[in-house]
Each structure stands twice: as C-alpha cells, then as structure tokens.
Amino acid sequence: MKRFSFCILCLFASIYPSLLWSQTGTAGKPFIINWLPKEYEGNAQDWGIAQDRRGVMYFANNDGLLEYDGVTWRMHAFSDNSFIRSLAIGADSNIYIGGKGEIGFFLPGNEMQKNNGSKNPFNRKYISLTKYLPPKDQDFKDVWKTCINLKSVFFQTKNRLFRYSPSEMAYGNNDSVCQSCLHVWASEERFGGLAIVNNQIYTATANKGLMEIKGDSLVSLPGTEKIGNGFVFIVPYNDTAGSKKILIGTSDQHLYIYDGKTCGLLNSKAADFIKQFNIYDAIELKDGSIAIATQGGGVIIIDPSAGGKIVRNFNKASGLKSDITYSLN
C-alpha cells in the first residue's frame, strides 16, 4: 500500500500557524498531528522546515531556530534576534539559515562539545557569515531561499545570490576565518527563485529566464524565457524511467515541464487546481510522486507517471487546521 509521509507548515484561522505531521495510506483518514504556538512556545509564524539524519525537525521561526526531537521543543536564538526565513541542513550537520539581512549557520551539538567541552548536547553555537561579505554586499533584506548541493550552500535575496564553500572555512579557538569562502552574484533585476535538483542549481531573472549556476557563471537555459517572472519551486518530474525532466511551479500559478530543450505547460487537472490558489512549495516524495502546498487548497499529491494526475488532497476535511499551507518536508 502506497504511503505518503511529510511535514507541513499551515496557517490556522489566517492568524495562528500550526506545525503538523501527516502520514497516510492510499485509503482512509490520514494520521495527522497538529502543533499550535502555545505548545512549541515560539512565534506564531514559521517559514520553513528541515530534518536531520536522526529525524530531528527544525523550523524557520520568527524567534529563531525552532527544534523538535519528538519529545521536547527548543528555541535557538542568534545574532541581533533576526528571524529566520529559510533553512537547510548540510552533510556536515550544520544548520544553514537565511534571515533578515543575515546568513550563517548553527554548529551541531557534538561539534559544540568538541570545541568547548559543553555538557549539553543541545547547545548550538551560531556563526554569522554576513560579516565576511564585502561591505557593499552586506545591505540586503530577506533571504528567501537557502539550498545545499554536494559542495556549497546557496542563499537567495532579492538582488543577490551568495555561495558559501564550507571547505574554505577555517575554525579558530574563539572564531572562524573565511578568506575566500563566499562568492556573490549581484543583479539589478530581481532573482526569481532558487532551487537544487539532482545537484544542479537553478535561478531566474526576467531578461534571461531560467538559469543554471555553473562554477561562477549564470548560464541561461534554452526555451525558458517564460520562467523569467520567477518560480516558486522546481522538483524532479519522473514520468518515465530515467527521466531528466523537471516540474517548475511559477509565480504566475502555472506548472511547466522542462526537458532541457523545451518548456511546456503541464496538461492535467493539477494545473487547473493550482490556478485557483497560490502555490508556495513542493517536494518529491520517495515514490516519485510530488506534494504541492497551496494557499487555500491544502496539499495535493500528483503522480508524474500518470500524467500529473491528482491522487490525494490533504485539506481541512482530512484533518488539517487550515487549507492555507506554506512549507513541506
């Protein structure tokens, strides 16, 4: 029996967000747990989710980094009490975050113990990367996306992309040294998204459409001019064995399939469904199906092998506190 398992951020009564866990089979009512702010003792707004190899969950919260190990909630504050807009976990177990005018990372608890003898395995030291940026590049606001590939961490703001290379960072007794660990791309145009699929990293601008970051270059991809207004998500679209296609959800509420040469609209009821609601996030599930978070329609699951058919809809009727959903993991 096919099962879907993922974590969702949703908005309750248009004011109070809740965190929830959903797991279900192909039939019957899904198993859903909802957590309200009074239970996790954090700010009412959460922006993103990540899970480490142990299964511990982390949430981008307006009060800082919110952590949940299945029993206890913990809040990790960081520099200037800047809230977190986006986060991702690296192979080094560092938790990389993008906030308001801030990029950096939290060291894992075992690294804290090794460095300073802390006996609390849940303590986390925060290291800011912002101070290592050239002064002219430190004036930015929200970091909307934080993504990681095999070698680097990428952060997206409105007019800048930052790449951090952990291998170039050296740690001292009291601080860290970053001589050439950061690279900056600046644009007068707005960067319309950031995503990593199959270790390839994508962004977009109005004039150049969809672009792939290769080395220090932004390379325009053929046939993607229509993506220039920006994308909300990019995920693998495995409609056949060995497929290299990607599914692109755009800011103007369209779903495109791109095969490396041509970019065409997805022709399915899912495309009609998301036109009614703003899309906010999507993830590929273990079985190759895709979960899409919407702003009013809950979460839909589509099956690429069935032409993008909607196979499940998680909403208030199935146990969500709200049909307004933000982030998936």
Coordinates of C-alpha atoms in Angstrom, one line a residue:
M1 CA 0.0 0.0 0.0
K2 CA 1.4 3.4 -1.0
R3 CA 2.1 5.7 1.9
F4 CA 2.8 9.5 2.0
S5 CA 4.8 10.9 4.9
F6 CA 5.8 14.5 5.2
C7 CA 5.7 17.6 7.5
I8 CA 3.6 20.7 6.6
L9 CA 3.5 24.3 7.8
C10 CA 0.0 25.6 7.6
L11 CA -1.9 28.7 8.7
F12 CA -4.7 28.3 11.2
A13 CA -7.7 30.7 11.1
S14 CA -5.5 33.0 8.9
I15 CA -3.7 34.1 12.1
Y16 CA -2.1 31.2 14.0
P17 CA 0.2 28.9 12.1
S18 CA 0.5 25.3 13.2
L19 CA 3.1 22.6 12.5
L20 CA 1.8 19.2 11.6
W21 CA 2.9 15.8 10.6
S22 CA 0.9 13.7 8.1
Q23 CA 1.2 10.1 7.3
T24 CA -1.3 8.1 5.4
G25 CA -2.0 5.1 3.1
T26 CA -4.0 5.1 -0.1
A27 CA -7.3 4.9 1.7
G28 CA -8.8 6.0 4.9
K29 CA -8.3 9.1 7.0
P30 CA -4.7 10.3 7.3
F31 CA -2.8 10.3 10.6
I32 CA -2.2 14.0 11.4
I33 CA -0.7 15.7 14.4
N34 CA -1.1 19.5 14.8
W35 CA 1.1 21.6 17.0
L36 CA 0.0 25.2 17.9
P37 CA 2.3 28.0 19.0
K38 CA 1.3 27.6 22.7
E39 CA 2.7 24.0 22.5
Y40 CA 6.0 24.8 20.9
E41 CA 6.3 28.1 22.8
G42 CA 7.5 30.1 19.7
N43 CA 6.4 32.9 17.5
A44 CA 3.2 32.3 15.6
Q45 CA 5.0 32.5 12.2
D46 CA 7.1 29.7 10.7
W47 CA 8.6 29.8 7.2
G48 CA 10.4 26.5 6.5
I49 CA 11.2 23.0 7.6
A50 CA 14.2 20.7 7.6
Q51 CA 15.0 17.3 9.1
D52 CA 18.4 15.9 10.1
R53 CA 19.7 12.3 9.7
R54 CA 18.5 11.5 13.3
G55 CA 14.9 12.6 12.4
V56 CA 15.1 15.8 14.5
M57 CA 13.0 18.5 12.9
Y58 CA 14.0 22.2 12.6
F59 CA 11.7 25.1 11.7
A60 CA 12.5 28.7 10.5
N61 CA 10.7 30.7 13.1
N62 CA 10.3 34.4 13.7
D63 CA 12.0 33.9 17.1
G64 CA 15.0 31.9 15.8
L65 CA 15.7 28.2 15.0
L66 CA 13.0 26.0 16.5
E67 CA 14.0 22.4 17.2
Y68 CA 11.8 19.3 17.9
D69 CA 13.2 15.9 18.7
G70 CA 9.8 14.2 19.1
V71 CA 9.6 15.0 22.8
T72 CA 11.0 18.4 23.6
W73 CA 10.8 21.8 21.8
R74 CA 13.8 24.1 21.9
M75 CA 14.4 27.6 20.5
H76 CA 17.9 28.7 19.4
A77 CA 18.3 32.5 19.1
F78 CA 21.0 34.1 17.0
S79 CA 22.6 37.4 16.1
D80 CA 20.5 40.5 16.5
N81 CA 17.4 38.4 17.1
S82 CA 16.8 38.3 13.4
F83 CA 14.0 35.9 12.4
I84 CA 14.7 33.0 10.0
R85 CA 13.2 33.0 6.5
S86 CA 14.8 29.8 5.2
L87 CA 17.0 26.9 6.3
A88 CA 18.7 23.8 5.1
I89 CA 20.9 21.1 6.7
G90 CA 24.3 20.2 5.2
A91 CA 26.2 16.9 5.1
D92 CA 28.4 18.4 7.8
S93 CA 25.2 18.5 10.1
N94 CA 25.4 22.3 10.2
I95 CA 22.0 24.1 10.0
Y96 CA 22.3 26.9 7.5
I97 CA 19.9 29.8 7.8
G98 CA 18.9 32.9 5.9
G99 CA 17.2 35.7 7.9
K100 CA 16.5 39.3 7.5
G101 CA 19.9 40.8 6.5
E102 CA 21.7 37.7 7.8
I103 CA 23.2 34.4 6.6
G104 CA 25.1 31.9 8.7
F105 CA 24.8 28.5 10.4
F106 CA 24.5 26.7 13.7
L107 CA 27.1 24.1 14.6
P108 CA 25.7 20.7 15.6
G109 CA 25.7 19.9 19.3
N110 CA 28.5 17.3 19.1
E111 CA 30.7 20.0 17.5
M112 CA 30.0 22.3 20.4
Q113 CA 31.1 19.6 22.9
K114 CA 34.3 19.0 21.0
N115 CA 35.1 22.7 20.7
N116 CA 34.3 24.0 24.2
G117 CA 33.5 21.0 26.4
S118 CA 29.8 21.8 26.7
K119 CA 28.0 19.0 28.5
N120 CA 24.6 20.0 27.0
P121 CA 24.2 18.1 23.7
F122 CA 21.5 20.5 22.6
N123 CA 23.6 23.7 22.8
R124 CA 24.4 25.2 19.4
K125 CA 26.9 27.9 18.5
Y126 CA 25.8 30.3 15.8
I127 CA 28.4 31.5 13.2
S128 CA 27.5 34.5 11.1
L129 CA 28.7 34.7 7.5
T130 CA 27.4 38.2 6.8
K131 CA 30.4 39.8 8.3
Y132 CA 32.7 38.1 5.7
L133 CA 30.8 39.6 2.8
P134 CA 32.2 42.7 1.1
P135 CA 30.7 45.8 2.7
K136 CA 28.8 46.7 -0.5
D137 CA 27.1 43.3 -0.4
Q138 CA 26.0 43.4 3.3
D139 CA 23.0 45.6 2.6
F140 CA 20.3 43.0 1.9
K141 CA 17.0 42.1 3.5
D142 CA 15.1 38.8 3.4
V143 CA 16.9 35.6 2.4
W144 CA 14.0 33.8 0.8
K145 CA 15.8 30.5 -0.1
T146 CA 18.7 28.5 1.4
C147 CA 19.8 25.5 -0.7
I148 CA 22.7 23.0 -0.5
N149 CA 24.4 20.8 -3.1
L150 CA 27.3 18.5 -2.7
K151 CA 29.9 21.2 -2.2
S152 CA 28.3 24.5 -1.4
V153 CA 25.5 26.4 0.3
F154 CA 23.5 29.0 -1.7
F155 CA 21.4 31.9 -0.3
Q156 CA 18.9 33.9 -2.4
T157 CA 17.9 37.5 -1.7
K158 CA 16.1 39.9 -4.0
N159 CA 19.1 41.2 -5.8
R160 CA 22.0 38.9 -4.7
L161 CA 22.9 35.3 -4.6
F162 CA 25.5 34.1 -2.1
R163 CA 27.6 30.9 -2.4
Y164 CA 29.3 29.6 0.7
S165 CA 32.0 26.9 0.4
P166 CA 32.5 25.2 3.8
S167 CA 35.8 23.7 2.7
E168 CA 37.2 27.2 2.6
M169 CA 36.2 28.0 6.2
A170 CA 38.8 27.6 9.0
Y171 CA 37.9 27.4 12.7
G172 CA 39.9 29.1 15.4
N173 CA 39.6 28.8 19.2
N174 CA 37.2 31.7 19.5
D175 CA 36.0 32.5 16.0
S176 CA 36.2 31.3 12.4
V177 CA 38.2 32.6 9.4
C178 CA 36.7 32.9 5.9
Q179 CA 39.2 34.2 3.4
S180 CA 37.6 33.0 0.1
C181 CA 34.6 31.0 1.3
L182 CA 31.9 33.4 -0.2
H183 CA 31.0 34.3 -3.7
V184 CA 28.4 36.9 -4.7
W185 CA 26.3 37.4 -7.8
A186 CA 24.6 40.8 -7.9
S187 CA 21.8 41.8 -10.3
E188 CA 19.8 44.9 -10.9
E189 CA 16.9 42.6 -11.7
R190 CA 15.2 40.5 -9.1
F191 CA 16.3 36.9 -8.7
G192 CA 13.1 35.0 -9.1
G193 CA 13.9 31.8 -7.1
L194 CA 16.5 29.3 -6.1
A195 CA 16.3 25.5 -6.3
I196 CA 18.6 22.5 -6.5
V197 CA 17.5 19.4 -8.4
N198 CA 19.9 16.4 -9.0
N199 CA 22.7 18.6 -7.7
Q200 CA 22.0 21.2 -10.4
I201 CA 21.2 24.7 -9.0
Y202 CA 18.7 27.0 -10.7
T203 CA 17.7 30.6 -10.5
A204 CA 15.9 33.1 -12.8
T205 CA 15.7 36.7 -13.9
A206 CA 13.2 38.5 -16.2
N207 CA 15.7 39.1 -19.0
K208 CA 17.4 35.7 -19.0
G209 CA 14.7 33.3 -17.9
L210 CA 15.7 30.1 -16.1
M211 CA 19.5 29.9 -15.4
E212 CA 21.8 27.2 -14.1
I213 CA 24.7 28.1 -11.9
K214 CA 27.9 26.5 -13.3
G215 CA 31.0 27.5 -11.4
D216 CA 31.0 31.2 -11.0
S217 CA 28.7 31.7 -14.1
L218 CA 24.9 32.0 -14.5
V219 CA 24.1 30.1 -17.7
S220 CA 20.7 30.8 -19.4
L221 CA 18.8 27.6 -20.4
P222 CA 17.2 27.4 -23.8
G223 CA 13.4 27.8 -24.1
T224 CA 12.8 29.1 -20.6
E225 CA 12.2 32.8 -21.2
K226 CA 8.6 32.3 -19.9
I227 CA 10.1 31.4 -16.4
G228 CA 11.7 34.9 -16.2
N229 CA 8.9 36.3 -13.8
G230 CA 10.1 33.8 -11.2
F231 CA 9.5 30.3 -9.9
V232 CA 8.2 29.1 -6.6
F233 CA 9.6 25.6 -6.8
I234 CA 11.5 23.2 -9.1
V235 CA 11.3 19.4 -8.5
P236 CA 12.2 16.3 -10.5
Y237 CA 9.4 15.1 -12.8
N238 CA 9.9 11.4 -13.3
D239 CA 7.1 10.5 -15.8
T240 CA 9.2 7.7 -17.3
A241 CA 12.2 5.6 -16.2
G242 CA 15.4 7.6 -16.4
S243 CA 13.6 10.9 -17.0
K244 CA 15.6 14.1 -16.6
K245 CA 12.6 16.3 -16.7
I246 CA 11.8 18.9 -14.0
L247 CA 8.5 20.4 -12.9
I248 CA 8.5 24.2 -12.4
G249 CA 5.9 26.0 -10.4
T250 CA 5.9 29.7 -11.4
S251 CA 4.9 32.9 -9.6
D252 CA 2.0 33.4 -12.0
Q253 CA 0.5 30.0 -11.0
H254 CA 1.5 27.8 -13.9
L255 CA 3.1 24.3 -13.9
Y256 CA 5.8 23.8 -16.6
I257 CA 7.7 20.6 -17.6
Y258 CA 11.2 21.3 -18.8
D259 CA 13.3 18.6 -20.6
G260 CA 16.4 20.6 -21.2
K261 CA 15.3 21.9 -24.5
T262 CA 11.6 22.8 -24.4
C263 CA 9.4 24.1 -21.7
G264 CA 5.7 23.3 -21.9
L265 CA 2.6 23.6 -19.7
L266 CA 1.5 20.6 -17.7
N267 CA -1.8 19.5 -19.1
S268 CA -3.7 18.0 -16.1
K269 CA -6.3 18.8 -13.5
A270 CA -3.5 19.7 -11.2
A271 CA -2.7 22.7 -13.4
D272 CA -6.3 23.8 -13.2
F273 CA -6.4 23.2 -9.5
I274 CA -3.4 25.4 -8.6
K275 CA -4.7 28.3 -10.7
Q276 CA -7.4 28.7 -8.0
F277 CA -4.8 29.0 -5.2
N278 CA -1.3 30.5 -4.8
I279 CA 1.3 27.7 -4.8
Y280 CA 4.0 28.0 -2.1
D281 CA 6.2 24.9 -2.1
A282 CA 6.6 21.4 -3.4
I283 CA 8.7 18.3 -2.7
E284 CA 9.3 15.0 -4.4
L285 CA 8.3 12.1 -2.3
K286 CA 10.1 8.8 -2.0
D287 CA 7.9 7.0 -4.5
G288 CA 8.4 9.8 -7.2
S289 CA 5.1 11.5 -6.6
I290 CA 5.1 15.2 -5.9
A291 CA 3.4 17.1 -3.0
I292 CA 2.4 20.7 -3.7
A293 CA 1.5 23.2 -0.9
T294 CA -1.2 25.7 -1.9
Q295 CA -2.7 28.8 -0.3
G296 CA -6.3 27.7 0.1
G297 CA -6.5 24.2 -1.4
G298 CA -4.4 22.3 1.2
V299 CA -1.7 20.0 -0.2
I300 CA -2.2 17.9 -3.3
I301 CA -0.2 14.9 -4.3
I302 CA 0.3 14.3 -8.1
D303 CA 1.7 11.3 -9.9
P304 CA 4.0 12.1 -12.8
S305 CA 3.8 8.6 -14.1
A306 CA 0.0 9.1 -14.5
G307 CA 0.4 12.4 -16.4
G308 CA 0.3 14.6 -13.3
K309 CA -2.9 13.2 -12.0
I310 CA -4.0 14.3 -8.5
V311 CA -4.0 11.2 -6.4
R312 CA -4.6 12.8 -3.0
N313 CA -5.7 16.1 -1.4
F314 CA -4.9 16.9 2.2
N315 CA -7.1 19.6 3.5
K316 CA -9.3 20.6 6.4
A317 CA -11.7 17.8 5.6
S318 CA -8.9 15.3 6.1
G319 CA -7.6 16.9 9.4
L320 CA -5.5 20.0 8.6
K321 CA -6.2 23.0 10.7
S322 CA -6.3 25.2 7.6
D323 CA -6.2 24.8 3.8
I324 CA -3.5 27.5 3.7
T325 CA -0.2 25.7 3.6
Y326 CA 3.4 27.0 3.3
S327 CA 6.2 24.6 3.5
L328 CA 6.8 20.8 3.1
N329 CA 9.5 18.4 4.2

